[in-house]
Amino acid sequence: DVAPSGKPTSQVPTKDYVAGDRGTITYINTAIGGWTSQDAINYKATFLEDQIRNYGCDLFVVALGMNDGAVDPSVTKNNVQTIVDSVYTLAPNAAVALTSTMVPNPDGIGWYGNQDQQEAQLKALATAYRRSGRICDISCMTSVSLAVLERKDFNDYSGNNINHPNDFFGRLYAQNLVQLILGYDNLG
Protein backbone atom coordinates (compact mmCIF):
# COMPACT_ATOMS: atom_id res chain seq x y z
CA ASP A 1 0.00 0.00 0.00
CA VAL A 2 1.16 3.52 -0.72
CA ALA A 3 -0.03 6.64 1.11
CA PRO A 4 -1.04 9.77 -0.86
CA SER A 5 2.41 11.17 -0.03
CA GLY A 6 3.94 8.34 -2.07
CA LYS A 7 5.46 6.77 1.05
CA PRO A 8 4.59 3.10 1.58
CA THR A 9 2.39 2.30 4.54
CA SER A 10 2.62 -0.76 6.73
CA GLN A 11 -0.15 -2.38 8.68
CA VAL A 12 0.61 -4.89 11.38
CA PRO A 13 -1.53 -7.95 10.81
CA THR A 14 -3.86 -8.66 13.69
CA LYS A 15 -5.07 -12.08 12.58
CA ASP A 16 -1.96 -13.62 11.07
CA TYR A 17 -1.24 -16.12 13.79
CA VAL A 18 -1.91 -19.73 14.57
CA ALA A 19 -2.12 -21.04 18.11
CA GLY A 20 -1.34 -24.72 18.48
CA ASP A 21 -0.42 -27.29 21.07
CA ARG A 22 3.27 -26.36 20.86
CA GLY A 23 2.94 -22.58 20.78
CA THR A 24 1.81 -19.69 18.65
CA ILE A 25 3.17 -18.81 15.24
CA THR A 26 2.86 -15.19 14.20
CA TYR A 27 3.37 -14.40 10.53
CA ILE A 28 4.15 -10.85 9.46
CA ASN A 29 4.51 -10.15 5.75
CA THR A 30 6.05 -6.73 5.13
CA ALA A 31 6.50 -7.29 1.40
CA ILE A 32 5.46 -4.61 -1.06
CA GLY A 33 4.88 -5.71 -4.65
CA GLY A 34 7.21 -4.12 -7.17
CA TRP A 35 9.92 -3.28 -4.67
CA THR A 36 13.60 -3.64 -5.42
CA SER A 37 16.05 -4.64 -2.74
CA GLN A 38 17.02 -0.95 -2.52
CA ASP A 39 13.41 -0.04 -1.71
CA ALA A 40 13.53 -2.55 1.15
CA ILE A 41 16.67 -0.84 2.47
CA ASN A 42 15.09 2.61 2.18
CA TYR A 43 12.15 1.63 4.37
CA LYS A 44 13.72 -1.05 6.58
CA ALA A 45 13.25 1.04 9.73
CA THR A 46 9.50 1.12 9.15
CA PHE A 47 8.91 -2.24 7.53
CA LEU A 48 11.45 -4.40 9.30
CA GLU A 49 13.05 -2.99 12.40
CA ASP A 50 9.84 -1.74 14.02
CA GLN A 51 8.20 -5.13 13.46
CA ILE A 52 11.12 -7.01 15.04
CA ARG A 53 11.23 -4.62 18.01
CA ASN A 54 7.49 -5.04 18.55
CA TYR A 55 7.11 -8.77 17.89
CA GLY A 56 10.56 -10.38 18.00
CA CYS A 57 11.86 -12.71 15.32
CA ASP A 58 12.64 -16.41 15.41
CA LEU A 59 12.70 -16.96 11.64
CA PHE A 60 13.21 -14.30 8.99
CA VAL A 61 12.61 -15.16 5.34
CA VAL A 62 13.94 -12.72 2.77
CA ALA A 63 12.92 -13.12 -0.86
CA LEU A 64 14.10 -10.22 -2.97
CA GLY A 65 15.61 -9.99 -6.42
CA MET A 66 12.95 -10.26 -9.10
CA ASN A 67 12.79 -6.49 -9.47
CA ASP A 68 16.59 -6.20 -9.33
CA GLY A 69 17.13 -7.60 -12.81
CA ALA A 70 18.72 -4.37 -14.06
CA VAL A 71 21.33 -4.12 -11.30
CA ASP A 72 24.52 -6.08 -10.74
CA PRO A 73 23.83 -9.21 -8.64
CA SER A 74 26.41 -8.02 -6.09
CA VAL A 75 24.18 -5.01 -5.40
CA THR A 76 21.25 -7.30 -4.58
CA LYS A 77 23.54 -9.38 -2.35
CA ASN A 78 24.81 -6.30 -0.52
CA ASN A 79 21.27 -5.01 -0.01
CA VAL A 80 20.11 -8.38 1.31
CA GLN A 81 23.14 -8.42 3.61
CA THR A 82 22.23 -4.99 4.98
CA ILE A 83 18.71 -6.22 5.72
CA VAL A 84 19.89 -9.47 7.31
CA ASP A 85 22.48 -7.61 9.40
CA SER A 86 19.62 -5.48 10.76
CA VAL A 87 17.70 -8.63 11.63
CA TYR A 88 20.69 -10.13 13.46
CA THR A 89 21.31 -6.86 15.31
CA LEU A 90 17.76 -6.85 16.69
CA ALA A 91 17.30 -10.63 16.98
CA PRO A 92 20.75 -12.22 17.33
CA ASN A 93 19.38 -15.75 17.62
CA ALA A 94 17.04 -15.55 14.64
CA ALA A 95 17.30 -18.07 11.85
CA VAL A 96 17.41 -16.53 8.39
CA ALA A 97 16.21 -18.17 5.20
CA LEU A 98 17.42 -16.45 2.06
CA THR A 99 15.31 -17.21 -1.00
CA SER A 100 16.62 -16.67 -4.49
CA THR A 101 14.03 -15.55 -7.01
CA MET A 102 12.55 -17.61 -9.79
CA VAL A 103 13.65 -16.36 -13.19
CA PRO A 104 11.23 -14.19 -15.13
CA ASN A 105 9.95 -15.17 -18.55
CA PRO A 106 13.05 -15.62 -20.73
CA ASP A 107 10.99 -14.43 -23.72
CA GLY A 108 9.60 -11.42 -21.87
CA ILE A 109 10.68 -8.00 -22.92
CA GLY A 110 12.19 -5.84 -20.19
CA TRP A 111 11.98 -8.27 -17.27
CA TYR A 112 14.76 -10.77 -17.74
CA GLY A 113 18.07 -9.42 -16.53
CA ASN A 114 20.55 -10.58 -13.92
CA GLN A 115 18.12 -12.57 -11.76
CA ASP A 116 19.70 -15.89 -12.71
CA GLN A 117 23.06 -14.67 -11.39
CA GLN A 118 21.84 -13.63 -7.92
CA GLU A 119 21.60 -17.13 -6.46
CA ALA A 120 25.38 -17.66 -6.42
CA GLN A 121 25.81 -14.37 -4.56
CA LEU A 122 23.17 -15.36 -1.99
CA LYS A 123 24.72 -18.82 -1.54
CA ALA A 124 28.04 -17.16 -0.72
CA LEU A 125 26.28 -14.83 1.72
CA ALA A 126 24.54 -17.71 3.50
CA THR A 127 27.86 -19.56 3.75
CA ALA A 128 29.57 -16.50 5.23
CA TYR A 129 26.84 -16.12 7.86
CA ARG A 130 27.09 -19.80 8.81
CA ARG A 131 30.87 -19.56 9.13
CA SER A 132 30.38 -16.64 11.53
CA GLY A 133 28.07 -18.77 13.70
CA ARG A 134 24.73 -17.46 12.42
CA ILE A 135 21.80 -19.64 11.44
CA CYS A 136 21.34 -18.95 7.74
CA ASP A 137 20.61 -20.99 4.64
CA ILE A 138 19.16 -20.50 1.17
CA SER A 139 16.18 -21.83 -0.71
CA CYS A 140 17.48 -21.98 -4.29
CA MET A 141 14.37 -21.12 -6.27
CA THR A 142 16.40 -19.82 -9.21
CA SER A 143 17.80 -23.31 -9.74
CA VAL A 144 14.35 -24.84 -9.31
CA SER A 145 12.80 -22.50 -11.89
CA LEU A 146 15.60 -23.14 -14.38
CA ALA A 147 15.16 -26.90 -13.91
CA VAL A 148 11.41 -26.62 -14.48
CA LEU A 149 12.06 -24.59 -17.65
CA GLU A 150 13.98 -27.55 -19.07
CA ARG A 151 10.71 -29.48 -19.31
CA LYS A 152 7.90 -26.94 -19.12
CA ASP A 153 6.96 -23.68 -20.78
CA PHE A 154 7.22 -20.62 -18.59
CA ASN A 155 3.46 -20.05 -18.69
CA ASP A 156 2.98 -23.50 -17.11
CA TYR A 157 4.25 -22.16 -13.79
CA SER A 158 3.62 -18.44 -14.03
CA GLY A 159 0.57 -16.60 -12.84
CA ASN A 160 1.04 -13.66 -15.22
CA ASN A 161 3.45 -15.07 -17.85
CA ILE A 162 5.98 -12.38 -16.83
CA ASN A 163 7.41 -12.76 -13.33
CA HIS A 164 4.93 -14.16 -10.80
CA PRO A 165 4.48 -17.80 -9.81
CA ASN A 166 1.14 -19.53 -10.19
CA ASP A 167 -0.30 -21.79 -7.49
CA PHE A 168 1.81 -24.77 -8.66
CA PHE A 169 5.07 -22.86 -8.42
CA GLY A 170 3.94 -21.17 -5.22
CA ARG A 171 3.71 -24.68 -3.76
CA LEU A 172 7.28 -25.35 -4.88
CA TYR A 173 8.39 -22.19 -3.07
CA ALA A 174 6.59 -23.40 0.07
CA GLN A 175 7.92 -26.96 -0.18
CA ASN A 176 11.48 -25.75 -0.60
CA LEU A 177 11.17 -23.45 2.38
CA VAL A 178 9.69 -26.19 4.58
CA GLN A 179 12.49 -28.56 3.53
CA LEU A 180 15.06 -25.86 4.27
CA ILE A 181 13.66 -25.26 7.76
CA LEU A 182 12.91 -28.84 8.78
CA GLY A 183 15.20 -30.91 6.58
CA TYR A 184 14.21 -34.06 4.75
CA ASP A 185 14.78 -36.23 7.82
CA ASN A 186 12.11 -34.33 9.75
CA LEU A 187 9.43 -34.47 7.07
CA GLY A 188 7.16 -37.35 7.55
PDB file of C-alpha atoms in Angstrom:
ATOM      1  CA  ASP A   1       0.000   0.000   0.000  1.00  0.00           C
ATOM      2  CA  VAL A   2       1.161   3.518  -0.721  1.00  0.00           C
ATOM      3  CA  ALA A   3      -0.032   6.639   1.105  1.00  0.00           C
ATOM      4  CA  PRO A   4      -1.039   9.771  -0.863  1.00  0.00           C
ATOM      5  CA  SER A   5       2.409  11.170  -0.033  1.00  0.00           C
ATOM      6  CA  GLY A   6       3.940   8.340  -2.065  1.00  0.00           C
ATOM      7  CA  LYS A   7       5.465   6.772   1.049  1.00  0.00           C
ATOM      8  CA  PRO A   8       4.586   3.105   1.583  1.00  0.00           C
ATOM      9  CA  THR A   9       2.389   2.297   4.543  1.00  0.00           C
ATOM     10  CA  SER A  10       2.616  -0.758   6.728  1.00  0.00           C
ATOM     11  CA  GLN A  11      -0.146  -2.380   8.680  1.00  0.00           C
ATOM     12  CA  VAL A  12       0.607  -4.889  11.376  1.00  0.00           C
ATOM     13  CA  PRO A  13      -1.529  -7.951  10.813  1.00  0.00           C
ATOM     14  CA  THR A  14      -3.862  -8.656  13.685  1.00  0.00           C
ATOM     15  CA  LYS A  15      -5.074 -12.082  12.581  1.00  0.00           C
ATOM     16  CA  ASP A  16      -1.955 -13.624  11.066  1.00  0.00           C
ATOM     17  CA  TYR A  17      -1.241 -16.123  13.793  1.00  0.00           C
ATOM     18  CA  VAL A  18      -1.911 -19.735  14.572  1.00  0.00           C
ATOM     19  CA  ALA A  19      -2.122 -21.040  18.111  1.00  0.00           C
ATOM     20  CA  GLY A  20      -1.341 -24.720  18.477  1.00  0.00           C
ATOM     21  CA  ASP A  21      -0.416 -27.295  21.066  1.00  0.00           C
ATOM     22  CA  ARG A  22       3.265 -26.361  20.863  1.00  0.00           C
ATOM     23  CA  GLY A  23       2.936 -22.581  20.777  1.00  0.00           C
ATOM     24  CA  THR A  24       1.808 -19.687  18.648  1.00  0.00           C
ATOM     25  CA  ILE A  25       3.173 -18.814  15.237  1.00  0.00           C
ATOM     26  CA  THR A  26       2.859 -15.187  14.201  1.00  0.00           C
ATOM     27  CA  TYR A  27       3.370 -14.400  10.533  1.00  0.00           C
ATOM     28  CA  ILE A  28       4.153 -10.852   9.459  1.00  0.00           C
ATOM     29  CA  ASN A  29       4.511 -10.147   5.748  1.00  0.00           C
ATOM     30  CA  THR A  30       6.046  -6.734   5.130  1.00  0.00           C
ATOM     31  CA  ALA A  31       6.504  -7.293   1.400  1.00  0.00           C
ATOM     32  CA  ILE A  32       5.461  -4.614  -1.062  1.00  0.00           C
ATOM     33  CA  GLY A  33       4.884  -5.708  -4.649  1.00  0.00           C
ATOM     34  CA  GLY A  34       7.211  -4.117  -7.166  1.00  0.00           C
ATOM     35  CA  TRP A  35       9.924  -3.282  -4.666  1.00  0.00           C
ATOM     36  CA  THR A  36      13.596  -3.636  -5.417  1.00  0.00           C
ATOM     37  CA  SER A  37      16.052  -4.639  -2.738  1.00  0.00           C
ATOM     38  CA  GLN A  38      17.023  -0.948  -2.515  1.00  0.00           C
ATOM     39  CA  ASP A  39      13.405  -0.041  -1.711  1.00  0.00           C
ATOM     40  CA  ALA A  40      13.527  -2.553   1.149  1.00  0.00           C
ATOM     41  CA  ILE A  41      16.666  -0.835   2.472  1.00  0.00           C
ATOM     42  CA  ASN A  42      15.091   2.614   2.180  1.00  0.00           C
ATOM     43  CA  TYR A  43      12.152   1.635   4.374  1.00  0.00           C
ATOM     44  CA  LYS A  44      13.718  -1.048   6.577  1.00  0.00           C
ATOM     45  CA  ALA A  45      13.254   1.041   9.734  1.00  0.00           C
ATOM     46  CA  THR A  46       9.501   1.120   9.148  1.00  0.00           C
ATOM     47  CA  PHE A  47       8.913  -2.242   7.531  1.00  0.00           C
ATOM     48  CA  LEU A  48      11.447  -4.396   9.302  1.00  0.00           C
ATOM     49  CA  GLU A  49      13.051  -2.989  12.398  1.00  0.00           C
ATOM     50  CA  ASP A  50       9.837  -1.742  14.016  1.00  0.00           C
ATOM     51  CA  GLN A  51       8.201  -5.133  13.459  1.00  0.00           C
ATOM     52  CA  ILE A  52      11.118  -7.012  15.037  1.00  0.00           C
ATOM     53  CA  ARG A  53      11.228  -4.621  18.006  1.00  0.00           C
ATOM     54  CA  ASN A  54       7.489  -5.043  18.553  1.00  0.00           C
ATOM     55  CA  TYR A  55       7.109  -8.769  17.891  1.00  0.00           C
ATOM     56  CA  GLY A  56      10.563 -10.376  17.999  1.00  0.00           C
ATOM     57  CA  CYS A  57      11.856 -12.705  15.318  1.00  0.00           C
ATOM     58  CA  ASP A  58      12.642 -16.412  15.413  1.00  0.00           C
ATOM     59  CA  LEU A  59      12.705 -16.957  11.644  1.00  0.00           C
ATOM     60  CA  PHE A  60      13.211 -14.296   8.987  1.00  0.00           C
ATOM     61  CA  VAL A  61      12.607 -15.156   5.336  1.00  0.00           C
ATOM     62  CA  VAL A  62      13.944 -12.718   2.770  1.00  0.00           C
ATOM     63  CA  ALA A  63      12.920 -13.120  -0.859  1.00  0.00           C
ATOM     64  CA  LEU A  64      14.103 -10.220  -2.970  1.00  0.00           C
ATOM     65  CA  GLY A  65      15.608  -9.986  -6.421  1.00  0.00           C
ATOM     66  CA  MET A  66      12.947 -10.263  -9.101  1.00  0.00           C
ATOM     67  CA  ASN A  67      12.787  -6.493  -9.469  1.00  0.00           C
ATOM     68  CA  ASP A  68      16.589  -6.196  -9.328  1.00  0.00           C
ATOM     69  CA  GLY A  69      17.134  -7.597 -12.811  1.00  0.00           C
ATOM     70  CA  ALA A  70      18.715  -4.366 -14.063  1.00  0.00           C
ATOM     71  CA  VAL A  71      21.331  -4.121 -11.296  1.00  0.00           C
ATOM     72  CA  ASP A  72      24.516  -6.083 -10.743  1.00  0.00           C
ATOM     73  CA  PRO A  73      23.834  -9.210  -8.638  1.00  0.00           C
ATOM     74  CA  SER A  74      26.408  -8.024  -6.092  1.00  0.00           C
ATOM     75  CA  VAL A  75      24.177  -5.008  -5.399  1.00  0.00           C
ATOM     76  CA  THR A  76      21.251  -7.296  -4.580  1.00  0.00           C
ATOM     77  CA  LYS A  77      23.543  -9.384  -2.352  1.00  0.00           C
ATOM     78  CA  ASN A  78      24.809  -6.297  -0.521  1.00  0.00           C
ATOM     79  CA  ASN A  79      21.274  -5.006  -0.008  1.00  0.00           C
ATOM     80  CA  VAL A  80      20.108  -8.380   1.307  1.00  0.00           C
ATOM     81  CA  GLN A  81      23.141  -8.423   3.606  1.00  0.00           C
ATOM     82  CA  THR A  82      22.227  -4.986   4.977  1.00  0.00           C
ATOM     83  CA  ILE A  83      18.712  -6.225   5.716  1.00  0.00           C
ATOM     84  CA  VAL A  84      19.891  -9.468   7.310  1.00  0.00           C
ATOM     85  CA  ASP A  85      22.477  -7.611   9.400  1.00  0.00           C
ATOM     86  CA  SER A  86      19.619  -5.478  10.757  1.00  0.00           C
ATOM     87  CA  VAL A  87      17.698  -8.633  11.632  1.00  0.00           C
ATOM     88  CA  TYR A  88      20.685 -10.135  13.463  1.00  0.00           C
ATOM     89  CA  THR A  89      21.307  -6.864  15.310  1.00  0.00           C
ATOM     90  CA  LEU A  90      17.758  -6.847  16.686  1.00  0.00           C
ATOM     91  CA  ALA A  91      17.298 -10.629  16.978  1.00  0.00           C
ATOM     92  CA  PRO A  92      20.755 -12.217  17.327  1.00  0.00           C
ATOM     93  CA  ASN A  93      19.376 -15.755  17.620  1.00  0.00           C
ATOM     94  CA  ALA A  94      17.043 -15.549  14.642  1.00  0.00           C
ATOM     95  CA  ALA A  95      17.304 -18.071  11.851  1.00  0.00           C
ATOM     96  CA  VAL A  96      17.408 -16.525   8.388  1.00  0.00           C
ATOM     97  CA  ALA A  97      16.212 -18.171   5.196  1.00  0.00           C
ATOM     98  CA  LEU A  98      17.420 -16.446   2.064  1.00  0.00           C
ATOM     99  CA  THR A  99      15.311 -17.206  -1.000  1.00  0.00           C
ATOM    100  CA  SER A 100      16.617 -16.673  -4.494  1.00  0.00           C
ATOM    101  CA  THR A 101      14.030 -15.554  -7.013  1.00  0.00           C
ATOM    102  CA  MET A 102      12.545 -17.609  -9.792  1.00  0.00           C
ATOM    103  CA  VAL A 103      13.653 -16.364 -13.191  1.00  0.00           C
ATOM    104  CA  PRO A 104      11.225 -14.192 -15.125  1.00  0.00           C
ATOM    105  CA  ASN A 105       9.948 -15.168 -18.550  1.00  0.00           C
ATOM    106  CA  PRO A 106      13.049 -15.620 -20.733  1.00  0.00           C
ATOM    107  CA  ASP A 107      10.994 -14.431 -23.723  1.00  0.00           C
ATOM    108  CA  GLY A 108       9.603 -11.422 -21.865  1.00  0.00           C
ATOM    109  CA  ILE A 109      10.685  -7.996 -22.919  1.00  0.00           C
ATOM    110  CA  GLY A 110      12.194  -5.844 -20.191  1.00  0.00           C
ATOM    111  CA  TRP A 111      11.976  -8.269 -17.265  1.00  0.00           C
ATOM    112  CA  TYR A 112      14.757 -10.768 -17.742  1.00  0.00           C
ATOM    113  CA  GLY A 113      18.069  -9.425 -16.535  1.00  0.00           C
ATOM    114  CA  ASN A 114      20.551 -10.578 -13.917  1.00  0.00           C
ATOM    115  CA  GLN A 115      18.116 -12.571 -11.759  1.00  0.00           C
ATOM    116  CA  ASP A 116      19.696 -15.894 -12.710  1.00  0.00           C
ATOM    117  CA  GLN A 117      23.059 -14.674 -11.385  1.00  0.00           C
ATOM    118  CA  GLN A 118      21.837 -13.625  -7.921  1.00  0.00           C
ATOM    119  CA  GLU A 119      21.602 -17.129  -6.457  1.00  0.00           C
ATOM    120  CA  ALA A 120      25.379 -17.659  -6.421  1.00  0.00           C
ATOM    121  CA  GLN A 121      25.811 -14.373  -4.559  1.00  0.00           C
ATOM    122  CA  LEU A 122      23.165 -15.358  -1.992  1.00  0.00           C
ATOM    123  CA  LYS A 123      24.719 -18.815  -1.538  1.00  0.00           C
ATOM    124  CA  ALA A 124      28.040 -17.164  -0.719  1.00  0.00           C
ATOM    125  CA  LEU A 125      26.285 -14.828   1.717  1.00  0.00           C
ATOM    126  CA  ALA A 126      24.543 -17.710   3.503  1.00  0.00           C
ATOM    127  CA  THR A 127      27.856 -19.555   3.749  1.00  0.00           C
ATOM    128  CA  ALA A 128      29.574 -16.502   5.232  1.00  0.00           C
ATOM    129  CA  TYR A 129      26.841 -16.117   7.860  1.00  0.00           C
ATOM    130  CA  ARG A 130      27.086 -19.800   8.811  1.00  0.00           C
ATOM    131  CA  ARG A 131      30.866 -19.559   9.130  1.00  0.00           C
ATOM    132  CA  SER A 132      30.378 -16.639  11.525  1.00  0.00           C
ATOM    133  CA  GLY A 133      28.067 -18.765  13.697  1.00  0.00           C
ATOM    134  CA  ARG A 134      24.732 -17.458  12.425  1.00  0.00           C
ATOM    135  CA  ILE A 135      21.796 -19.641  11.445  1.00  0.00           C
ATOM    136  CA  CYS A 136      21.338 -18.951   7.742  1.00  0.00           C
ATOM    137  CA  ASP A 137      20.605 -20.994   4.642  1.00  0.00           C
ATOM    138  CA  ILE A 138      19.160 -20.504   1.174  1.00  0.00           C
ATOM    139  CA  SER A 139      16.183 -21.832  -0.711  1.00  0.00           C
ATOM    140  CA  CYS A 140      17.478 -21.981  -4.294  1.00  0.00           C
ATOM    141  CA  MET A 141      14.367 -21.118  -6.267  1.00  0.00           C
ATOM    142  CA  THR A 142      16.396 -19.818  -9.213  1.00  0.00           C
ATOM    143  CA  SER A 143      17.801 -23.309  -9.744  1.00  0.00           C
ATOM    144  CA  VAL A 144      14.350 -24.836  -9.309  1.00  0.00           C
ATOM    145  CA  SER A 145      12.797 -22.504 -11.886  1.00  0.00           C
ATOM    146  CA  LEU A 146      15.603 -23.136 -14.384  1.00  0.00           C
ATOM    147  CA  ALA A 147      15.163 -26.895 -13.908  1.00  0.00           C
ATOM    148  CA  VAL A 148      11.413 -26.617 -14.483  1.00  0.00           C
ATOM    149  CA  LEU A 149      12.055 -24.590 -17.646  1.00  0.00           C
ATOM    150  CA  GLU A 150      13.983 -27.549 -19.070  1.00  0.00           C
ATOM    151  CA  ARG A 151      10.709 -29.485 -19.308  1.00  0.00           C
ATOM    152  CA  LYS A 152       7.905 -26.940 -19.119  1.00  0.00           C
ATOM    153  CA  ASP A 153       6.960 -23.682 -20.781  1.00  0.00           C
ATOM    154  CA  PHE A 154       7.217 -20.616 -18.588  1.00  0.00           C
ATOM    155  CA  ASN A 155       3.459 -20.047 -18.690  1.00  0.00           C
ATOM    156  CA  ASP A 156       2.975 -23.504 -17.115  1.00  0.00           C
ATOM    157  CA  TYR A 157       4.250 -22.163 -13.792  1.00  0.00           C
ATOM    158  CA  SER A 158       3.624 -18.441 -14.031  1.00  0.00           C
ATOM    159  CA  GLY A 159       0.569 -16.598 -12.836  1.00  0.00           C
ATOM    160  CA  ASN A 160       1.040 -13.663 -15.220  1.00  0.00           C
ATOM    161  CA  ASN A 161       3.452 -15.066 -17.855  1.00  0.00           C
ATOM    162  CA  ILE A 162       5.975 -12.378 -16.832  1.00  0.00           C
ATOM    163  CA  ASN A 163       7.414 -12.762 -13.332  1.00  0.00           C
ATOM    164  CA  HIS A 164       4.925 -14.159 -10.803  1.00  0.00           C
ATOM    165  CA  PRO A 165       4.481 -17.799  -9.805  1.00  0.00           C
ATOM    166  CA  ASN A 166       1.137 -19.530 -10.192  1.00  0.00           C
ATOM    167  CA  ASP A 167      -0.297 -21.794  -7.490  1.00  0.00           C
ATOM    168  CA  PHE A 168       1.812 -24.765  -8.656  1.00  0.00           C
ATOM    169  CA  PHE A 169       5.075 -22.861  -8.419  1.00  0.00           C
ATOM    170  CA  GLY A 170       3.935 -21.170  -5.223  1.00  0.00           C
ATOM    171  CA  ARG A 171       3.709 -24.675  -3.759  1.00  0.00           C
ATOM    172  CA  LEU A 172       7.275 -25.349  -4.880  1.00  0.00           C
ATOM    173  CA  TYR A 173       8.387 -22.191  -3.068  1.00  0.00           C
ATOM    174  CA  ALA A 174       6.590 -23.401   0.073  1.00  0.00           C
ATOM    175  CA  GLN A 175       7.919 -26.963  -0.180  1.00  0.00           C
ATOM    176  CA  ASN A 176      11.482 -25.753  -0.600  1.00  0.00           C
ATOM    177  CA  LEU A 177      11.168 -23.446   2.379  1.00  0.00           C
ATOM    178  CA  VAL A 178       9.690 -26.193   4.577  1.00  0.00           C
ATOM    179  CA  GLN A 179      12.488 -28.561   3.531  1.00  0.00           C
ATOM    180  CA  LEU A 180      15.057 -25.859   4.274  1.00  0.00           C
ATOM    181  CA  ILE A 181      13.658 -25.256   7.758  1.00  0.00           C
ATOM    182  CA  LEU A 182      12.906 -28.836   8.775  1.00  0.00           C
ATOM    183  CA  GLY A 183      15.196 -30.913   6.582  1.00  0.00           C
ATOM    184  CA  TYR A 184      14.208 -34.056   4.749  1.00  0.00           C
ATOM    185  CA  ASP A 185      14.780 -36.229   7.816  1.00  0.00           C
ATOM    186  CA  ASN A 186      12.109 -34.330   9.754  1.00  0.00           C
ATOM    187  CA  LEU A 187       9.431 -34.475   7.068  1.00  0.00           C
ATOM    188  CA  GLY A 188       7.159 -37.354   7.552  1.00  0.00           C
TER     189      GLY A 188
END
